[in-house]
Coordinates of C-alpha atoms in Angstrom, one line a residue:
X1 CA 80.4 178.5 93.9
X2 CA 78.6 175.0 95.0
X3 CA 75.5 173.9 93.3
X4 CA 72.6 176.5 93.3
X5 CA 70.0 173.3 93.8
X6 CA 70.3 173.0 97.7
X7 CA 68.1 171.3 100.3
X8 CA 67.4 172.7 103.6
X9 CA 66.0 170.5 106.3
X10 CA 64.7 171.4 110.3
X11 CA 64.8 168.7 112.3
X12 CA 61.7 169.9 114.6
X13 CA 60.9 168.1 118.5
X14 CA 57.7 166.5 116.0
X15 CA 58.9 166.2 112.4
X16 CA 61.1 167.0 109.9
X17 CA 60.5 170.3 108.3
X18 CA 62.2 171.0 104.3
X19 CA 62.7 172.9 101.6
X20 CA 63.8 172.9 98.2
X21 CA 66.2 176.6 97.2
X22 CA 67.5 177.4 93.5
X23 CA 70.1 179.5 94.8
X24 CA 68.0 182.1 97.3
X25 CA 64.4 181.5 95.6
X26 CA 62.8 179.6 97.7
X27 CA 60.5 176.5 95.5
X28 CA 58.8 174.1 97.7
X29 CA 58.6 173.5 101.5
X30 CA 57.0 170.4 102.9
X31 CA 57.4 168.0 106.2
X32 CA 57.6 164.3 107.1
X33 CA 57.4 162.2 109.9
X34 CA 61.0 161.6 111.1
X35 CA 62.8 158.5 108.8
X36 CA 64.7 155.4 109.9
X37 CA 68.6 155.1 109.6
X38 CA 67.8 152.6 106.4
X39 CA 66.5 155.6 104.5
X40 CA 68.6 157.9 105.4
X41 CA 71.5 155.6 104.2
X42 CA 69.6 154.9 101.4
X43 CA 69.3 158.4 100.1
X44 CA 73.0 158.9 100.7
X45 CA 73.1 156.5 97.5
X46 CA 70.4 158.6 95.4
X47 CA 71.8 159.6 92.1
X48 CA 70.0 163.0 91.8
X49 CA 66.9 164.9 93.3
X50 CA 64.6 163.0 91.4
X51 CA 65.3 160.0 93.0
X52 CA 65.6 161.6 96.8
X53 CA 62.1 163.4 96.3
X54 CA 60.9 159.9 95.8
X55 CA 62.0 159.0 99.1
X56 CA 61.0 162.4 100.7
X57 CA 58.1 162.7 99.2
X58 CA 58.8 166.4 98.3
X59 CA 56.4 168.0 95.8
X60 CA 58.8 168.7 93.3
X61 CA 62.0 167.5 91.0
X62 CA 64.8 168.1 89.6
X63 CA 67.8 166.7 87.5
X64 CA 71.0 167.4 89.5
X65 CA 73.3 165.0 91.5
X66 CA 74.3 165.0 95.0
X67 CA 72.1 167.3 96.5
X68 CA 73.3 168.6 99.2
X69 CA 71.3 169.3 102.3
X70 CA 72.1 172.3 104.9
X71 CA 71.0 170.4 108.3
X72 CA 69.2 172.7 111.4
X73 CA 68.9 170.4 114.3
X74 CA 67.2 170.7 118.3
X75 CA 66.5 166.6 118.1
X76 CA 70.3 164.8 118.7
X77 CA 69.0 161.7 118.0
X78 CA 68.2 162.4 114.9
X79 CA 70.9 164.8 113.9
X80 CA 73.2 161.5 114.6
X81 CA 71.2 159.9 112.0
X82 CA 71.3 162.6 109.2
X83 CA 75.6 162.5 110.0
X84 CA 75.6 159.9 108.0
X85 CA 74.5 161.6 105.0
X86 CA 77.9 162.7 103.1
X87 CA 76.6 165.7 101.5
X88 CA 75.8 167.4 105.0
X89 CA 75.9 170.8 106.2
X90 CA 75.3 171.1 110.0
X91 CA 74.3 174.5 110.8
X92 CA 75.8 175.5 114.6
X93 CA 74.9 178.3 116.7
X94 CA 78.4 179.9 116.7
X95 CA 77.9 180.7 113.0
X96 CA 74.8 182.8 113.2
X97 CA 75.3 186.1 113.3
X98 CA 73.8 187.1 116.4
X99 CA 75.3 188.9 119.6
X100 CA 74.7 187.5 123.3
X101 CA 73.5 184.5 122.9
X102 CA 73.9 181.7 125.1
X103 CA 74.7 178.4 124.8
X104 CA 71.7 176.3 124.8
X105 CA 69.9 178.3 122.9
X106 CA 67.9 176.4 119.9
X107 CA 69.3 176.9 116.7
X108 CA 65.9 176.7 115.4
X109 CA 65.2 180.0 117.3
X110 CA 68.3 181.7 116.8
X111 CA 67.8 181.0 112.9
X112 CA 64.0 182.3 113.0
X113 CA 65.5 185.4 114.2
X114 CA 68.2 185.6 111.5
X115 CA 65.6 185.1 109.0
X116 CA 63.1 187.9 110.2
X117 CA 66.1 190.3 110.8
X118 CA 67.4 189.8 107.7
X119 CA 64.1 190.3 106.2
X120 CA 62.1 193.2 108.4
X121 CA 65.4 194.4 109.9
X122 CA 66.3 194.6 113.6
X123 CA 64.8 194.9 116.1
X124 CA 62.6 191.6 115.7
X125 CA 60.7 189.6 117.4
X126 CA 59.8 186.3 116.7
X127 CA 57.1 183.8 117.7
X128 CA 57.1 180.1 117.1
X129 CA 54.1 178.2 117.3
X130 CA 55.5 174.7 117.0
X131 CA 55.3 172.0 119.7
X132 CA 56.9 174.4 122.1
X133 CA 55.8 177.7 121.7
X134 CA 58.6 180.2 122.4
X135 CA 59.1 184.4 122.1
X136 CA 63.0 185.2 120.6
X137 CA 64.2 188.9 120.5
X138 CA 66.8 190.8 119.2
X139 CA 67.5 194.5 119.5
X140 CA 69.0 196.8 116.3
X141 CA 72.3 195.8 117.4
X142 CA 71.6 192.4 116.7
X143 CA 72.2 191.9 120.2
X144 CA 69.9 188.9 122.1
X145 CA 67.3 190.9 124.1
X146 CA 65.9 187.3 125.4
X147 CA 62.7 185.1 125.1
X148 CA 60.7 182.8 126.6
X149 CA 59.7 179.2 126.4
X150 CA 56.0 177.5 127.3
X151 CA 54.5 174.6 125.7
X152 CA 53.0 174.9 122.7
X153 CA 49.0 174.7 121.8
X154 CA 48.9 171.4 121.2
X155 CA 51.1 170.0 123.7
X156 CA 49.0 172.0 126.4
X157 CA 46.0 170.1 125.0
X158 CA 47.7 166.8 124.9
X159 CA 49.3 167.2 128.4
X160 CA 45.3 167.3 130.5
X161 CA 44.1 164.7 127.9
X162 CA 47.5 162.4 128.6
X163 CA 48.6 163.4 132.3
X164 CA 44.8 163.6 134.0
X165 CA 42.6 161.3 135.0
X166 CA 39.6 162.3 134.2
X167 CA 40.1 165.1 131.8
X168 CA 39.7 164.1 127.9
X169 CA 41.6 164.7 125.1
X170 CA 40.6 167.3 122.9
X171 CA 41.9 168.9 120.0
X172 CA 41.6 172.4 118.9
X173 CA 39.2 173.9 117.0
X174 CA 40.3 177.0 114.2
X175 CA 37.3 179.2 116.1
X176 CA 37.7 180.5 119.7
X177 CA 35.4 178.4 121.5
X178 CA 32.9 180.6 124.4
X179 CA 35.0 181.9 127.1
X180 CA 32.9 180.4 129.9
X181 CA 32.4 176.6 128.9
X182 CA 29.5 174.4 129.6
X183 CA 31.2 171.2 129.2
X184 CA 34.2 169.8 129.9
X185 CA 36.1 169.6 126.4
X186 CA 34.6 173.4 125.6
X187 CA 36.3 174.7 129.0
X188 CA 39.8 172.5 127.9
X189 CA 39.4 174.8 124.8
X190 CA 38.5 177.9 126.2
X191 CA 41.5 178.1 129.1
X192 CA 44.0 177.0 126.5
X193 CA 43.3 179.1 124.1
X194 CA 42.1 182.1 126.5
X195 CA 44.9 182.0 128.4
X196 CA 47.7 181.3 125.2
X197 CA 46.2 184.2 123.5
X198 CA 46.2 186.7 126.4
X199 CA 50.2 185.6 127.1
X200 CA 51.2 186.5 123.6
X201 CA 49.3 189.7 123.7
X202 CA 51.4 190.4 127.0
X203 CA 54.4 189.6 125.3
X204 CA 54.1 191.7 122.3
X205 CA 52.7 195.1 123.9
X206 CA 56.1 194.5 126.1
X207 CA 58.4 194.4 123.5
X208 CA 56.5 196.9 121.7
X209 CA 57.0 199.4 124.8
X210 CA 60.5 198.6 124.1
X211 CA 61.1 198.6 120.5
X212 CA 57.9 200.6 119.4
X213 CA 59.1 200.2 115.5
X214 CA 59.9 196.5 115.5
X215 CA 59.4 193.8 113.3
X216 CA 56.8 190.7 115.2
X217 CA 57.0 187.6 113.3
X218 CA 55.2 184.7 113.7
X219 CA 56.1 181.0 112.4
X220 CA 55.7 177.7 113.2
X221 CA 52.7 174.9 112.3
X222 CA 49.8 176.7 114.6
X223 CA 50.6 180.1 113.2
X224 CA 47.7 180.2 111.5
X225 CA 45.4 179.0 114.2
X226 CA 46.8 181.5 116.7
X227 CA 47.0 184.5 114.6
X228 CA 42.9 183.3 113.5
X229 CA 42.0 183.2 117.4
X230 CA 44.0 186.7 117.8
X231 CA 41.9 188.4 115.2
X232 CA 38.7 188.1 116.7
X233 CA 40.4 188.9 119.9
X234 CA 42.6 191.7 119.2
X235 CA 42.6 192.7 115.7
X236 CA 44.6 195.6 115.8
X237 CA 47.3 193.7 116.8
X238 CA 46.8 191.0 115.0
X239 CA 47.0 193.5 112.2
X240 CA 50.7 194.2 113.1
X241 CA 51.8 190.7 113.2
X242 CA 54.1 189.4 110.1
X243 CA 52.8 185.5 109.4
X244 CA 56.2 183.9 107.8
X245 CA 55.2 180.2 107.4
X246 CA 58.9 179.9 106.5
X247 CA 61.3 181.7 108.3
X248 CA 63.4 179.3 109.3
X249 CA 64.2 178.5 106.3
X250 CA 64.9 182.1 105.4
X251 CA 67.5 182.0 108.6
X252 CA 69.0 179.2 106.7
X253 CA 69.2 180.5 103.2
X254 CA 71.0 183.5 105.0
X255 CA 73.3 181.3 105.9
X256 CA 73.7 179.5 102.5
X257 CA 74.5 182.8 100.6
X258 CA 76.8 183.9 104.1
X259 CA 78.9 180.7 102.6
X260 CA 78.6 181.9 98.9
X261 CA 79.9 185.5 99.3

């Protein structure tokens, strides 16, 4: 048996995403912005937790030496950083358990999926609000029904302010703004959101024609701010839809105790 203190870390397309697992409980999950080479090769010389949560930031301590860190990764730049940790565990697509995948497909996504199956059951669904935003499904077979990829709220927001040149950049607001906008940032919020809201209701009633009893998860940092927007809009099926702030993570501790057994 290795050391039931573990770290898991998600190297996202915008930060690094961790947590902090006694064994399979869950204690803390937090994010930074992405570190330098210098501090990662500094942490390789940390001495216990303590001192790498005082690089990291994370919430929480503990007493234990050579913490070792179980690595998800969609950002090689920075997973050729984190190699240079010696107490790494890369997680690779080939070793979750999921049938039909291909070969680019994000580990981030694939491990989502583990997570929700292992904790709903198959069929699943998942959403992932992050920078992209992306639909991953798996049938009770375990067997990869498909998905879809679009760019994710705030990137769609970022991409009129950044890429137009007369269009400003807004953020988003936690209410839906009035469908029919009488300026120009209130119609940048209302087609966004509009629009994202009415895909993912498309989405979900089609996988739910297909798999009437599945699980639909939804992760990822604007989880909160979709599935708020979806209420007003839809709130039976908002009703239906399983918020898991970490599932991820719960892919990855599936694959921790896979190693343990």
């Amino acid at each position: 048996m290795s050391e039931s203190h573990w770290l898991a870390l998600v190297i996202g397309n915008s930060r690094l995403h961790w947590a902090w697992f006694n064994a399979k409980r869950l204690q803390a999950a937090w994010d930074t912005e992405y570190l330098p080479a210098s501090v990662v090769q500094k942490l390789a010389s940390c001495q216990n937790i303590t001192d790498f949560s005082q690089e990291i930031l994370a919430p929480r301590a503990i007493n234990i030496t050579s913490p070792p860190i179980y690595l998800a990764s969609v950002v090689p730049s920075q997973t050729a950083i984190w190699r240079t940790y010696p107490n790494l565990h890369e997680i690779i697509l080939a070793q979750v358990p999921l049938q039909g995948v291909y070969p680019t497909l994000g580990i981030d996504r694939a491990l989502a999926l583990w997570g929700a199956g292992a904790t709903w059951g198959f069929p699943a669904l998942v959403i992932d609000a992050g920078t992209a935003l992306t639909f991953t499904g798996a049938n009770g077979d375990r067997m990869l029904v498909g998905g879809a990829i679009l760019p994710g709220v705030r990137l769609q927001f970022q991409a009129l302010g950044e890429r137009t040149a007369a269009l400003p950049l807004v953020d988003p607001q936690e209410l839906l703004p009035p469908r029919w906008g009488l300026s120009t940032p209130t119609s940048i919020q209302s087609g966004v959101m509009y629009t994202l809201i009415a895909g993912i209701k498309d989405f979900v009633n089609a996988w739910w024609q297909e798999f009437p009893a599945s699980c639909v998860a939804i992760t990822g940092g604007d989880r909160t701010l979709l599935l708020n927007c979806f209420q007003l809009q839809h709130p039976d099926i908002a009703a239906k839809i399983t918020s898991a702030p970490h599932l991820i993570f719960q892919g990855i501790r599936c694959y921790w105790a896979s190693r343990e057994e």
